Amino acid sequence: QVQLVESGGGLVQAGGSLRLSCAASGNIRSLNTMGWYRQPPGKPRELVAEITSSGSTDYADSVKGRFTISRDNAKNTVYLQMNSLRPEDSAIYYCHYRRGWPDYWGQGTQVTVSS
């Protein structure tokens, strides 16, 4: 079992910044991939960004150049720095961990960007 605890969501004006954190605990295995997904109201969950243990990253086209994902392997923590936020970035953001099967999800943190 892996537990994921997110923090850092909130309300921000358009153009502002937020930083999300996700701490993983439990049966953490090496060579894993951690990332962030989001789910706007009435829409499916979508990948925002993910990062491997070695630091390789992948981003959704909609956030490239604005969001940066990073991780601290010693702390089993992944971060998402979100800059130049837009109202369309409003969603519940979920932390994700995968290393084979099963994968794990955090409980989600709300990000609301006002125009």
PDB file of C-alpha atoms in Angstrom:
ATOM      1  CA  GLN A   1       0.000   0.000   0.000  1.00  0.00           C
ATOM      2  CA  VAL A   2       1.068   3.567  -0.767  1.00  0.00           C
ATOM      3  CA  GLN A   3      -0.490   6.628   0.835  1.00  0.00           C
ATOM      4  CA  LEU A   4      -0.423  10.007  -0.897  1.00  0.00           C
ATOM      5  CA  VAL A   5      -1.156  13.257   0.921  1.00  0.00           C
ATOM      6  CA  GLU A   6      -1.550  16.441  -1.115  1.00  0.00           C
ATOM      7  CA  SER A   7      -1.350  20.026   0.062  1.00  0.00           C
ATOM      8  CA  GLY A   8      -1.115  23.509  -1.392  1.00  0.00           C
ATOM      9  CA  GLY A   9      -4.392  24.012  -3.230  1.00  0.00           C
ATOM     10  CA  GLY A  10      -6.535  27.091  -2.825  1.00  0.00           C
ATOM     11  CA  LEU A  11      -8.037  30.152  -4.448  1.00  0.00           C
ATOM     12  CA  VAL A  12      -5.892  32.444  -6.580  1.00  0.00           C
ATOM     13  CA  GLN A  13      -6.482  35.189  -9.109  1.00  0.00           C
ATOM     14  CA  ALA A  14      -5.700  34.696 -12.773  1.00  0.00           C
ATOM     15  CA  GLY A  15      -2.010  35.232 -13.410  1.00  0.00           C
ATOM     16  CA  GLY A  16      -1.090  34.084  -9.929  1.00  0.00           C
ATOM     17  CA  SER A  17       0.867  31.085  -8.699  1.00  0.00           C
ATOM     18  CA  LEU A  18       0.385  28.085  -6.477  1.00  0.00           C
ATOM     19  CA  ARG A  19       2.618  25.222  -5.447  1.00  0.00           C
ATOM     20  CA  LEU A  20       1.212  21.778  -4.801  1.00  0.00           C
ATOM     21  CA  SER A  21       3.013  19.128  -2.763  1.00  0.00           C
ATOM     22  CA  CYS A  22       2.381  15.416  -2.464  1.00  0.00           C
ATOM     23  CA  ALA A  23       4.096  13.249   0.125  1.00  0.00           C
ATOM     24  CA  ALA A  24       4.138   9.510  -0.433  1.00  0.00           C
ATOM     25  CA  SER A  25       4.504   6.938   2.323  1.00  0.00           C
ATOM     26  CA  GLY A  26       4.181   3.204   2.754  1.00  0.00           C
ATOM     27  CA  ASN A  27       5.563   0.602   0.374  1.00  0.00           C
ATOM     28  CA  ILE A  28       7.483   2.982  -1.879  1.00  0.00           C
ATOM     29  CA  ARG A  29       9.439   1.157  -4.528  1.00  0.00           C
ATOM     30  CA  SER A  30      12.300   2.525  -6.564  1.00  0.00           C
ATOM     31  CA  LEU A  31      11.997   3.430 -10.255  1.00  0.00           C
ATOM     32  CA  ASN A  32       8.489   4.763  -9.815  1.00  0.00           C
ATOM     33  CA  THR A  33       6.637   7.539 -11.591  1.00  0.00           C
ATOM     34  CA  MET A  34       4.729  10.217  -9.726  1.00  0.00           C
ATOM     35  CA  GLY A  35       2.557  12.879 -11.192  1.00  0.00           C
ATOM     36  CA  TRP A  36      -0.436  15.151 -11.098  1.00  0.00           C
ATOM     37  CA  TYR A  37      -3.803  14.765 -12.765  1.00  0.00           C
ATOM     38  CA  ARG A  38      -6.739  17.140 -12.644  1.00  0.00           C
ATOM     39  CA  GLN A  39     -10.474  16.893 -13.047  1.00  0.00           C
ATOM     40  CA  PRO A  40     -12.522  19.999 -13.842  1.00  0.00           C
ATOM     41  CA  PRO A  41     -16.232  19.898 -12.985  1.00  0.00           C
ATOM     42  CA  GLY A  42     -18.149  17.681 -15.394  1.00  0.00           C
ATOM     43  CA  LYS A  43     -15.033  16.627 -17.280  1.00  0.00           C
ATOM     44  CA  PRO A  44     -12.833  13.533 -17.199  1.00  0.00           C
ATOM     45  CA  ARG A  45      -9.594  13.341 -15.269  1.00  0.00           C
ATOM     46  CA  GLU A  46      -6.558  14.338 -17.332  1.00  0.00           C
ATOM     47  CA  LEU A  47      -2.809  14.170 -16.972  1.00  0.00           C
ATOM     48  CA  VAL A  48      -1.134  17.448 -16.008  1.00  0.00           C
ATOM     49  CA  ALA A  49       2.465  16.346 -15.537  1.00  0.00           C
ATOM     50  CA  GLU A  50       4.487  13.385 -14.374  1.00  0.00           C
ATOM     51  CA  ILE A  51       8.080  12.687 -13.430  1.00  0.00           C
ATOM     52  CA  THR A  52      10.094   9.491 -13.143  1.00  0.00           C
ATOM     53  CA  SER A  53      12.552   8.644 -10.384  1.00  0.00           C
ATOM     54  CA  SER A  54      15.382   9.616 -12.731  1.00  0.00           C
ATOM     55  CA  GLY A  55      13.827  13.010 -13.438  1.00  0.00           C
ATOM     56  CA  SER A  56      12.273  12.538 -16.863  1.00  0.00           C
ATOM     57  CA  THR A  57       9.168  14.666 -17.215  1.00  0.00           C
ATOM     58  CA  ASP A  58       6.048  14.834 -19.351  1.00  0.00           C
ATOM     59  CA  TYR A  59       3.530  17.674 -19.511  1.00  0.00           C
ATOM     60  CA  ALA A  60       0.124  18.287 -20.971  1.00  0.00           C
ATOM     61  CA  ASP A  61       0.359  20.759 -23.843  1.00  0.00           C
ATOM     62  CA  SER A  62      -1.980  23.134 -22.017  1.00  0.00           C
ATOM     63  CA  VAL A  63       0.459  23.638 -19.125  1.00  0.00           C
ATOM     64  CA  LYS A  64       3.826  23.574 -20.886  1.00  0.00           C
ATOM     65  CA  GLY A  65       5.854  26.664 -20.060  1.00  0.00           C
ATOM     66  CA  ARG A  66       3.635  27.523 -17.062  1.00  0.00           C
ATOM     67  CA  PHE A  67       3.833  24.487 -14.766  1.00  0.00           C
ATOM     68  CA  THR A  68       6.931  22.732 -13.470  1.00  0.00           C
ATOM     69  CA  ILE A  69       6.981  19.319 -11.835  1.00  0.00           C
ATOM     70  CA  SER A  70       9.828  18.268  -9.564  1.00  0.00           C
ATOM     71  CA  ARG A  71      10.511  15.681  -6.906  1.00  0.00           C
ATOM     72  CA  ASP A  72      12.647  14.992  -3.871  1.00  0.00           C
ATOM     73  CA  ASN A  73      13.374  11.275  -3.863  1.00  0.00           C
ATOM     74  CA  ALA A  74      14.805  11.375  -0.349  1.00  0.00           C
ATOM     75  CA  LYS A  75      11.482  12.709   0.935  1.00  0.00           C
ATOM     76  CA  ASN A  76       9.286  10.736  -1.511  1.00  0.00           C
ATOM     77  CA  THR A  77       7.631  14.023  -2.368  1.00  0.00           C
ATOM     78  CA  VAL A  78       6.547  15.482  -5.691  1.00  0.00           C
ATOM     79  CA  TYR A  79       5.810  19.149  -6.332  1.00  0.00           C
ATOM     80  CA  LEU A  80       3.892  21.073  -8.948  1.00  0.00           C
ATOM     81  CA  GLN A  81       4.758  24.736  -9.345  1.00  0.00           C
ATOM     82  CA  MET A  82       1.930  26.438 -11.210  1.00  0.00           C
ATOM     83  CA  ASN A  83       2.524  29.900 -12.627  1.00  0.00           C
ATOM     84  CA  SER A  84       0.440  32.167 -14.849  1.00  0.00           C
ATOM     85  CA  LEU A  85      -2.693  30.391 -13.713  1.00  0.00           C
ATOM     86  CA  ARG A  86      -5.844  30.678 -15.807  1.00  0.00           C
ATOM     87  CA  PRO A  87      -9.498  30.141 -14.899  1.00  0.00           C
ATOM     88  CA  GLU A  88      -9.465  26.991 -17.045  1.00  0.00           C
ATOM     89  CA  ASP A  89      -6.858  25.521 -14.691  1.00  0.00           C
ATOM     90  CA  SER A  90      -9.541  25.324 -11.993  1.00  0.00           C
ATOM     91  CA  ALA A  91     -10.021  21.693 -10.999  1.00  0.00           C
ATOM     92  CA  ILE A  92      -9.431  19.112  -8.339  1.00  0.00           C
ATOM     93  CA  TYR A  93      -5.788  18.110  -8.603  1.00  0.00           C
ATOM     94  CA  TYR A  94      -4.851  14.540  -7.761  1.00  0.00           C
ATOM     95  CA  CYS A  95      -1.446  13.130  -6.962  1.00  0.00           C
ATOM     96  CA  HIS A  96      -0.655   9.824  -8.645  1.00  0.00           C
ATOM     97  CA  TYR A  97       1.925   7.096  -8.024  1.00  0.00           C
ATOM     98  CA  ARG A  98       2.629   4.163 -10.275  1.00  0.00           C
ATOM     99  CA  ARG A  99       5.170   1.396 -10.317  1.00  0.00           C
ATOM    100  CA  GLY A 100       3.574  -1.552 -12.011  1.00  0.00           C
ATOM    101  CA  TRP A 101       0.180  -2.483 -10.580  1.00  0.00           C
ATOM    102  CA  PRO A 102      -1.742  -1.259  -8.657  1.00  0.00           C
ATOM    103  CA  ASP A 103      -1.368   2.470  -8.942  1.00  0.00           C
ATOM    104  CA  TYR A 104      -2.414   4.887  -6.220  1.00  0.00           C
ATOM    105  CA  TRP A 105      -4.213   8.225  -5.960  1.00  0.00           C
ATOM    106  CA  GLY A 106      -4.317  10.989  -3.420  1.00  0.00           C
ATOM    107  CA  GLN A 107      -7.564  12.401  -2.086  1.00  0.00           C
ATOM    108  CA  GLY A 108      -7.339  15.507  -4.264  1.00  0.00           C
ATOM    109  CA  THR A 109      -6.872  19.199  -3.588  1.00  0.00           C
ATOM    110  CA  GLN A 110      -9.031  21.965  -5.019  1.00  0.00           C
ATOM    111  CA  VAL A 111      -7.461  24.677  -7.159  1.00  0.00           C
ATOM    112  CA  THR A 112      -9.710  27.588  -8.083  1.00  0.00           C
ATOM    113  CA  VAL A 113      -8.527  30.405 -10.342  1.00  0.00           C
ATOM    114  CA  SER A 114     -10.727  33.486 -10.430  1.00  0.00           C
ATOM    115  CA  SER A 115     -10.865  35.784 -13.446  1.00  0.00           C
TER     116      SER A 115
END
